[in-house]
Every structure is written in C-alpha cells, then in structure tokens.
Short mmCIF file of the C-alpha atoms (twelve columns), coordinates in Angstrom:
data_MODEL
# 
_entry.id   MODEL 
# 
loop_
_atom_site.group_PDB 
_atom_site.id 
_atom_site.type_symbol 
_atom_site.label_atom_id 
_atom_site.label_alt_id 
_atom_site.label_comp_id 
_atom_site.label_asym_id 
_atom_site.label_seq_id 
_atom_site.Cartn_x 
_atom_site.Cartn_y 
_atom_site.Cartn_z 
_atom_site.pdbx_PDB_model_num 
ATOM 1   C CA . MET A 1   -10.143 13.872  -14.025 1 
ATOM 2   C CA . ARG A 2   -7.483  12.355  -16.792 1 
ATOM 3   C CA . ARG A 3   -4.498  12.873  -13.916 1 
ATOM 4   C CA . PHE A 4   -5.600  10.834  -11.508 1 
ATOM 5   C CA . VAL A 5   -6.513  8.705   -14.340 1 
ATOM 6   C CA . GLN A 6   -3.155  8.263   -15.274 1 
ATOM 7   C CA . GLY A 7   -1.514  8.517   -11.458 1 
ATOM 8   C CA . ASN A 8   -2.311  5.340   -10.213 1 
ATOM 9   C CA . LYS A 9   0.060   2.408   -12.040 1 
ATOM 10  C CA . LEU A 10  -3.040  0.064   -13.147 1 
ATOM 11  C CA . LEU A 11  -4.743  2.235   -14.807 1 
ATOM 12  C CA . ALA A 12  -1.680  4.154   -16.707 1 
ATOM 13  C CA . GLY A 13  -0.799  0.409   -17.560 1 
ATOM 14  C CA . LEU A 14  -3.937  -0.114  -19.505 1 
ATOM 15  C CA . PRO A 15  -5.163  0.422   -22.288 1 
ATOM 16  C CA . VAL A 16  -5.910  4.242   -23.538 1 
ATOM 17  C CA . GLU A 17  -9.277  2.895   -25.358 1 
ATOM 18  C CA . GLU A 18  -10.220 1.071   -21.438 1 
ATOM 19  C CA . ARG A 19  -9.603  3.689   -19.403 1 
ATOM 20  C CA . GLU A 20  -11.571 6.043   -21.438 1 
ATOM 21  C CA . ARG A 21  -14.597 3.915   -21.555 1 
ATOM 22  C CA . LEU A 22  -13.739 3.409   -16.782 1 
ATOM 23  C CA . GLU A 23  -13.445 6.571   -16.708 1 
ATOM 24  C CA . PRO A 24  -16.778 7.869   -16.473 1 
ATOM 25  C CA . TYR A 25  -18.436 5.039   -13.647 1 
ATOM 26  C CA . LEU A 26  -14.162 7.248   -10.969 1 
ATOM 27  C CA . GLU A 27  -14.907 9.586   -8.979  1 
ATOM 28  C CA . PRO A 28  -11.889 11.438  -7.175  1 
ATOM 29  C CA . VAL A 29  -11.570 11.701  -3.499  1 
ATOM 30  C CA . SER A 30  -9.344  12.488  -0.730  1 
ATOM 31  C CA . LEU A 31  -8.721  10.276  1.502   1 
ATOM 32  C CA . GLU A 32  -8.034  10.521  5.280   1 
ATOM 33  C CA . PHE A 33  -5.624  9.641   7.813   1 
ATOM 34  C CA . ASP A 34  -6.993  6.697   8.983   1 
ATOM 35  C CA . GLU A 35  -10.457 6.407   7.448   1 
ATOM 36  C CA . VAL A 36  -11.154 3.200   6.845   1 
ATOM 37  C CA . LEU A 37  -11.821 2.203   2.928   1 
ATOM 38  C CA . VAL A 38  -12.959 -1.606  4.008   1 
ATOM 39  C CA . GLU A 39  -13.038 -3.279  7.175   1 
ATOM 40  C CA . PHE A 40  -12.977 -7.102  7.440   1 
ATOM 41  C CA . ASP A 41  -16.164 -9.871  6.458   1 
ATOM 42  C CA . HIS A 42  -18.519 -6.433  5.187   1 
ATOM 43  C CA . PRO A 43  -19.524 -5.097  2.159   1 
ATOM 44  C CA . ILE A 44  -17.741 -3.726  -0.128  1 
ATOM 45  C CA . GLU A 45  -19.531 -0.363  -1.352  1 
ATOM 46  C CA . TYR A 46  -16.462 1.202   -2.784  1 
ATOM 47  C CA . VAL A 47  -12.991 0.256   -4.821  1 
ATOM 48  C CA . TYR A 48  -10.405 2.390   -4.649  1 
ATOM 49  C CA . PHE A 49  -7.762  2.980   -6.998  1 
ATOM 50  C CA . LEU A 50  -4.494  4.637   -5.283  1 
ATOM 51  C CA . ASP A 51  -2.983  7.851   -6.329  1 
ATOM 52  C CA . ARG A 52  -1.391  9.980   -4.271  1 
ATOM 53  C CA . VAL A 53  -1.894  8.185   -0.955  1 
ATOM 54  C CA . VAL A 54  -0.668  5.462   1.616   1 
ATOM 55  C CA . THR A 55  -3.185  2.679   2.551   1 
ATOM 56  C CA . SER A 56  -1.891  -0.514  4.938   1 
ATOM 57  C CA . THR A 57  -4.148  -3.471  5.085   1 
ATOM 58  C CA . VAL A 58  -4.833  -4.724  8.975   1 
ATOM 59  C CA . VAL A 59  -5.108  -8.266  11.015  1 
ATOM 60  C CA . ARG A 60  -7.218  -7.629  14.454  1 
ATOM 61  C CA . THR A 61  -7.170  -9.748  16.291  1 
ATOM 62  C CA . PRO A 62  -9.054  -10.953 18.430  1 
ATOM 63  C CA . HIS A 63  -7.255  -9.386  21.895  1 
ATOM 64  C CA . GLY A 64  -8.014  -6.342  19.817  1 
ATOM 65  C CA . ASP A 65  -3.596  -5.888  19.021  1 
ATOM 66  C CA . THR A 66  -3.550  -5.029  15.439  1 
ATOM 67  C CA . ILE A 67  -0.892  -5.932  13.223  1 
ATOM 68  C CA . GLU A 68  0.626   -4.672  9.088   1 
ATOM 69  C CA . VAL A 69  0.134   -7.232  6.512   1 
ATOM 70  C CA . GLY A 70  0.354   -5.563  3.447   1 
ATOM 71  C CA . LEU A 71  0.539   -2.067  1.573   1 
ATOM 72  C CA . MET A 72  -0.095  0.120   -1.369  1 
ATOM 73  C CA . GLY A 73  0.406   3.312   -2.957  1 
ATOM 74  C CA . ALA A 74  0.623   4.112   -6.586  1 
ATOM 75  C CA . GLU A 75  0.275   0.923   -7.900  1 
ATOM 76  C CA . GLY A 76  -2.525  -0.675  -5.669  1 
ATOM 77  C CA . PHE A 77  -6.239  -1.413  -5.503  1 
ATOM 78  C CA . VAL A 78  -8.451  -1.734  -2.292  1 
ATOM 79  C CA . GLY A 79  -11.490 -3.962  -2.575  1 
ATOM 80  C CA . LEU A 80  -9.681  -7.689  -4.139  1 
ATOM 81  C CA . SER A 81  -12.236 -8.963  -2.056  1 
ATOM 82  C CA . LEU A 82  -14.489 -8.112  -5.702  1 
ATOM 83  C CA . VAL A 83  -11.721 -9.359  -7.842  1 
ATOM 84  C CA . TYR A 84  -12.523 -13.307 -7.080  1 
ATOM 85  C CA . GLY A 85  -16.749 -12.698 -6.791  1 
ATOM 86  C CA . VAL A 86  -16.831 -12.526 -3.203  1 
ATOM 87  C CA . GLU A 87  -18.630 -8.947  -1.501  1 
ATOM 88  C CA . LEU A 88  -17.272 -9.405  1.355   1 
ATOM 89  C CA . SER A 89  -13.771 -8.205  2.826   1 
ATOM 90  C CA . ASN A 90  -10.591 -10.950 3.201   1 
ATOM 91  C CA . GLY A 91  -9.686  -7.865  5.381   1 
ATOM 92  C CA . THR A 92  -9.479  -3.758  6.792   1 
ATOM 93  C CA . VAL A 93  -7.285  -1.363  4.338   1 
ATOM 94  C CA . ILE A 94  -7.531  1.580   6.275   1 
ATOM 95  C CA . VAL A 95  -5.666  5.276   6.052   1 
ATOM 96  C CA . GLN A 96  -2.259  4.855   6.854   1 
ATOM 97  C CA . LEU A 97  -1.302  8.503   4.297   1 
ATOM 98  C CA . PRO A 98  -3.496  10.313  3.635   1 
ATOM 99  C CA . GLY A 99  -4.014  11.574  -0.350  1 
ATOM 100 C CA . GLN A 100 -6.286  11.610  -3.198  1 
ATOM 101 C CA . ALA A 101 -8.093  8.110   -4.866  1 
ATOM 102 C CA . LEU A 102 -10.613 6.951   -7.989  1 
ATOM 103 C CA . ARG A 103 -12.953 5.424   -5.811  1 
ATOM 104 C CA . MET A 104 -15.877 3.218   -8.844  1 
ATOM 105 C CA . LYS A 105 -18.728 1.859   -6.825  1 
ATOM 106 C CA . ALA A 106 -18.627 -1.813  -5.686  1 
ATOM 107 C CA . GLU A 107 -22.065 -2.304  -9.176  1 
ATOM 108 C CA . ASP A 108 -20.469 -0.629  -10.984 1 
ATOM 109 C CA . PHE A 109 -16.610 -3.091  -11.277 1 
ATOM 110 C CA . ASN A 110 -18.973 -5.418  -10.936 1 
ATOM 111 C CA . ARG A 111 -20.754 -4.573  -13.759 1 
ATOM 112 C CA . HIS A 112 -17.545 -2.974  -15.961 1 
ATOM 113 C CA . ILE A 113 -14.207 -4.973  -14.892 1 
ATOM 114 C CA . LYS A 114 -15.613 -8.245  -13.350 1 
ATOM 115 C CA . GLU A 115 -18.471 -9.670  -15.921 1 
ATOM 116 C CA . LYS A 116 -16.819 -7.862  -18.969 1 
ATOM 117 C CA . GLY A 117 -13.098 -9.048  -18.169 1 
ATOM 118 C CA . GLY A 118 -10.184 -7.675  -20.362 1 
ATOM 119 C CA . PRO A 119 -6.725  -6.177  -20.227 1 
ATOM 120 C CA . CYS A 120 -8.057  -4.473  -17.065 1 
ATOM 121 C CA . LEU A 121 -9.037  -7.407  -14.929 1 
ATOM 122 C CA . ASP A 122 -6.284  -9.190  -16.221 1 
ATOM 123 C CA . LEU A 123 -3.976  -6.777  -15.066 1 
ATOM 124 C CA . LEU A 124 -6.534  -6.161  -11.714 1 
ATOM 125 C CA . LEU A 125 -5.786  -10.311 -10.868 1 
ATOM 126 C CA . ARG A 126 -1.780  -10.016 -11.932 1 
ATOM 127 C CA . TYR A 127 -1.817  -7.177  -9.225  1 
ATOM 128 C CA . ALA A 128 -3.330  -10.273 -6.766  1 
ATOM 129 C CA . ASN A 129 -1.345  -12.592 -7.235  1 
ATOM 130 C CA . PHE A 130 0.483   -9.772  -6.298  1 
ATOM 131 C CA . PHE A 131 -0.702  -8.867  -2.989  1 
ATOM 132 C CA . HIS A 132 -0.520  -12.400 -1.558  1 
ATOM 133 C CA . VAL A 133 2.725   -13.207 -2.112  1 
ATOM 134 C CA . MET A 134 2.901   -9.058  0.282   1 
ATOM 135 C CA . VAL A 135 1.351   -10.824 2.992   1 
ATOM 136 C CA . GLN A 136 3.020   -14.144 2.680   1 
ATOM 137 C CA . GLN A 137 6.106   -12.129 3.411   1 
ATOM 138 C CA . HIS A 138 4.654   -9.572  5.984   1 
ATOM 139 C CA . ALA A 139 4.183   -12.294 8.178   1 
ATOM 140 C CA . ALA A 140 7.325   -14.413 7.458   1 
ATOM 141 C CA . CYS A 141 8.889   -11.666 7.447   1 
ATOM 142 C CA . ASN A 142 7.230   -10.501 11.557  1 
ATOM 143 C CA . ALA A 143 7.984   -14.071 13.008  1 
ATOM 144 C CA . ALA A 144 11.594  -14.481 11.549  1 
ATOM 145 C CA . HIS A 145 13.103  -11.365 11.778  1 
ATOM 146 C CA . ARG A 146 14.651  -8.115  14.056  1 
ATOM 147 C CA . ILE A 147 11.785  -5.226  15.113  1 
ATOM 148 C CA . GLU A 148 14.936  -2.776  13.634  1 
ATOM 149 C CA . GLU A 149 15.332  -5.175  10.399  1 
ATOM 150 C CA . ARG A 150 11.495  -4.473  9.816   1 
ATOM 151 C CA . MET A 151 11.155  -1.053  10.652  1 
ATOM 152 C CA . CYS A 152 13.534  -0.012  7.689   1 
ATOM 153 C CA . ARG A 153 11.808  -2.233  5.220   1 
ATOM 154 C CA . TRP A 154 8.960   -0.336  6.669   1 
ATOM 155 C CA . ILE A 155 10.393  2.455   5.939   1 
ATOM 156 C CA . LEU A 156 11.446  1.425   2.793   1 
ATOM 157 C CA . LEU A 157 8.895   0.325   1.765   1 
ATOM 158 C CA . THR A 158 6.003   3.241   2.758   1 
ATOM 159 C CA . HIS A 159 9.295   5.459   1.131   1 
ATOM 160 C CA . ASP A 160 9.301   3.559   -2.362  1 
ATOM 161 C CA . ARG A 161 5.520   5.288   -1.638  1 
ATOM 162 C CA . VAL A 162 5.901   8.734   -1.024  1 
ATOM 163 C CA . GLU A 163 6.984   12.232  -2.874  1 
ATOM 164 C CA . GLY A 164 10.047  13.040  -0.962  1 
ATOM 165 C CA . ASP A 165 11.904  11.762  1.946   1 
ATOM 166 C CA . GLU A 166 9.882   12.808  4.747   1 
ATOM 167 C CA . PHE A 167 6.273   11.522  5.444   1 
ATOM 168 C CA . PRO A 168 4.363   12.507  8.792   1 
ATOM 169 C CA . LEU A 169 4.307   9.100   11.161  1 
ATOM 170 C CA . THR A 170 3.847   9.061   15.167  1 
ATOM 171 C CA . GLN A 171 5.862   6.186   17.431  1 
ATOM 172 C CA . GLU A 172 2.223   4.811   17.979  1 
ATOM 173 C CA . TYR A 173 0.691   4.238   14.481  1 
ATOM 174 C CA . LEU A 174 4.213   3.021   13.629  1 
ATOM 175 C CA . SER A 175 3.964   0.294   16.970  1 
ATOM 176 C CA . LEU A 176 0.671   -0.630  16.285  1 
ATOM 177 C CA . MET A 177 1.948   -1.895  12.651  1 
ATOM 178 C CA . LEU A 178 5.149   -3.253  13.598  1 
ATOM 179 C CA . GLY A 179 3.219   -5.008  16.466  1 
ATOM 180 C CA . VAL A 180 5.079   -4.398  18.534  1 
ATOM 181 C CA . ARG A 181 5.080   -1.621  22.066  1 
ATOM 182 C CA . ARG A 182 5.184   1.448   21.654  1 
ATOM 183 C CA . PRO A 183 8.913   1.399   23.701  1 
ATOM 184 C CA . THR A 184 10.474  -0.380  21.481  1 
ATOM 185 C CA . VAL A 185 9.238   1.435   18.214  1 
ATOM 186 C CA . SER A 186 11.144  4.748   20.560  1 
ATOM 187 C CA . GLU A 187 14.372  2.551   21.114  1 
ATOM 188 C CA . VAL A 188 14.512  1.590   17.614  1 
ATOM 189 C CA . ALA A 189 14.113  4.895   15.530  1 
ATOM 190 C CA . HIS A 190 16.615  6.251   18.756  1 
ATOM 191 C CA . LYS A 191 19.400  3.571   17.076  1 
ATOM 192 C CA . LEU A 192 18.214  4.367   13.338  1 
ATOM 193 C CA . LYS A 193 17.863  7.966   14.000  1 
ATOM 194 C CA . GLU A 194 22.568  7.579   16.053  1 
ATOM 195 C CA . ALA A 195 23.129  5.387   12.638  1 
ATOM 196 C CA . GLY A 196 22.344  8.845   10.353  1 
ATOM 197 C CA . LEU A 197 19.710  6.158   8.944   1 
ATOM 198 C CA . ILE A 198 16.602  8.252   9.240   1 
ATOM 199 C CA . ASN A 199 15.664  11.873  11.080  1 
ATOM 200 C CA . TYR A 200 12.570  11.795  13.615  1 
ATOM 201 C CA . THR A 201 10.971  15.001  14.676  1 
ATOM 202 C CA . ARG A 202 7.501   15.873  16.088  1 
ATOM 203 C CA . GLY A 203 5.556   13.564  14.232  1 
ATOM 204 C CA . ASN A 204 6.620   13.595  10.916  1 
ATOM 205 C CA . LEU A 205 9.862   11.326  9.692   1 
ATOM 206 C CA . THR A 206 13.282  12.024  7.375   1 
ATOM 207 C CA . VAL A 207 14.779  9.203   5.294   1 
ATOM 208 C CA . THR A 208 18.552  10.843  5.548   1 
ATOM 209 C CA . ASP A 209 20.045  8.080   3.788   1 
ATOM 210 C CA . ARG A 210 17.981  5.386   1.519   1 
ATOM 211 C CA . PRO A 211 21.420  3.283   1.684   1 
ATOM 212 C CA . GLY A 212 22.324  2.632   4.961   1 
ATOM 213 C CA . LEU A 213 18.279  1.432   5.207   1 
ATOM 214 C CA . GLU A 214 18.310  -1.241  2.820   1 
ATOM 215 C CA . ALA A 215 21.415  -1.671  4.260   1 
ATOM 216 C CA . HIS A 216 20.302  -3.115  7.520   1 
ATOM 217 C CA . ALA A 217 16.916  -4.239  5.953   1 
ATOM 218 C CA . CYS A 218 15.685  -8.046  5.750   1 
ATOM 219 C CA . GLU A 219 16.040  -9.563  2.977   1 
ATOM 220 C CA . CYS A 220 11.982  -9.603  2.583   1 
ATOM 221 C CA . TYR A 221 12.295  -5.780  1.327   1 
ATOM 222 C CA . GLU A 222 14.338  -6.777  -1.979  1 
ATOM 223 C CA . MET A 223 12.075  -9.725  -2.603  1 
ATOM 224 C CA . ILE A 224 8.848   -7.199  -2.186  1 
ATOM 225 C CA . LYS A 225 9.918   -4.697  -4.540  1 
ATOM 226 C CA . GLU A 226 11.550  -7.441  -6.699  1 
ATOM 227 C CA . GLN A 227 7.892   -9.191  -6.684  1 
ATOM 228 C CA . THR A 228 6.889   -5.209  -7.494  1 
ATOM 229 C CA . ASP A 229 8.344   -5.084  -10.581 1 
ATOM 230 C CA . ARG A 230 7.705   -8.066  -12.366 1 
ATOM 231 C CA . THR A 231 4.307   -7.532  -12.421 1 
ATOM 232 C CA . PHE A 232 4.544   -4.582  -13.552 1 
ATOM 233 C CA . LEU A 233 6.633   -5.025  -16.135 1 
ATOM 234 C CA . LEU A 234 10.329  -2.472  -14.901 1 
ATOM 235 C CA . ASP A 235 12.870  -3.177  -17.329 1 
ATOM 236 C CA . LYS A 236 14.666  -2.179  -14.869 1 
ATOM 237 C CA . PRO A 237 14.317  -2.719  -11.170 1 
ATOM 238 C CA . SER A 238 13.732  0.904   -9.181  1 
ATOM 239 C CA . ASN A 239 14.277  2.499   -5.611  1 
ATOM 240 C CA . ARG A 240 10.264  4.215   -6.184  1 
ATOM 241 C CA . TYR A 241 7.483   3.450   -7.798  1 
ATOM 242 C CA . LYS A 242 6.107   6.639   -8.389  1 
# 
C-alpha cells in the first residue's frame, strides 16, 4: 500500500504522520479504460487519488456531444465536489488511460479529511484551485485556438502524465475529447506525423519530437504547466510530473 500512497502527488506531499493516518481508509484499485468514476449530478460514492492512470473530466451537451474540459494523472484527485461539502458531482470523470489508483469511501473522506481539516484538506483545496484554472483554460482554448494547436496541447498534457513516449489512443476517443469530427482528427494527426512530431499506428500514439510538439501547441499548454508547478511547489519547472 505504501508505494501507492506515495505514488499520488497529493498524498506524497503530506507529512508522514498524515499519510499513515489516512492509509487504513485507502483501497488500491485497478481502473479500466472508459470507466466512469463519478458522474455529473450523481452522488459521489468514492473519491480517487490517482497513480498510474489518466482520467478526463468531460461535459456532455443536451445533444449528446462530449468534450473534455480537464484531465488528471498522478497529481490528481477525483471527487472535488466533496471538498466543498457538495455530495453530488459537478462533473463526469472517465478513465482515459487505465491503471492504478487509491479510492476512499465518501463517508470516510468526509469524516477523516473534510471534517478534520489539516494538511490533506489544505492541499486538496490548492489542487481544486489549480483544476478550476485548467477547466477555464481548456474552455478558452476550445473556443479560440485551431484544432492542430489544441491537439498538440492535449498530447503534451497526456504525455506529461504517462510513463514513456507511447500510449494507447484511438481517433474516435480523441475526437470526443476535442469535440471535433473523426475525419478532422485523422487529418491533423496525419499532418503531425508527416512533420515528424508523432507516430500513430493501430490505436497507439508515440511522441517522437517533444520540442516540436511544444512549438506547435498553443500557449495554453505552458500556462497549465506553470500552474501545475506552482501548485506542487516545484523549484524548477519540468516537462514531466511523474
């Protein structure tokens, strides 16, 4: 269990005695692709401290369209509504890349973190502030920037949260996350591949030129990265949050 407790950036940032206090209430779980962890306007049963997994927070329109407004990796916590004392989730969070996490029952979270206060709640509030900044930046990006810039931003943010340069990704899923038609995703992915920035075969994407992707991405990526560094008090900004 201790490896998992330290794998999540939020838990790893806590004093040792606080981690040990919370450890009995944390359960290791394996999360599957496309699994729904919390759903908009539904009661939150569990919160999740992510480890080797990437999730997407999405908004579904009345017409059935889906678009991503935020994503999380090992720096993340799913179930932010409970931090504010709200039992219903204010968003839908699905698993983008499968992996490991620690989950805690909502009642244990309320009793041992929310009501008690202290360093864990303080850090979760810092993270909640960061995540709201990310959501705002994603919304502005989706409205203002070209699909090529947005795709590069999305690939970079995902790349920051995985081990290695390759990760599974279908064009259908990416089109849902970016809120565009699949042929558009296919066209832009082909351009990035021709430019030598990525390789894309059989549902797997490989980052082959990280600096090139950064040059093609909009400024939203750098703004989100700087906010991440600030939230976790990194002295030297890094391209990786592992």
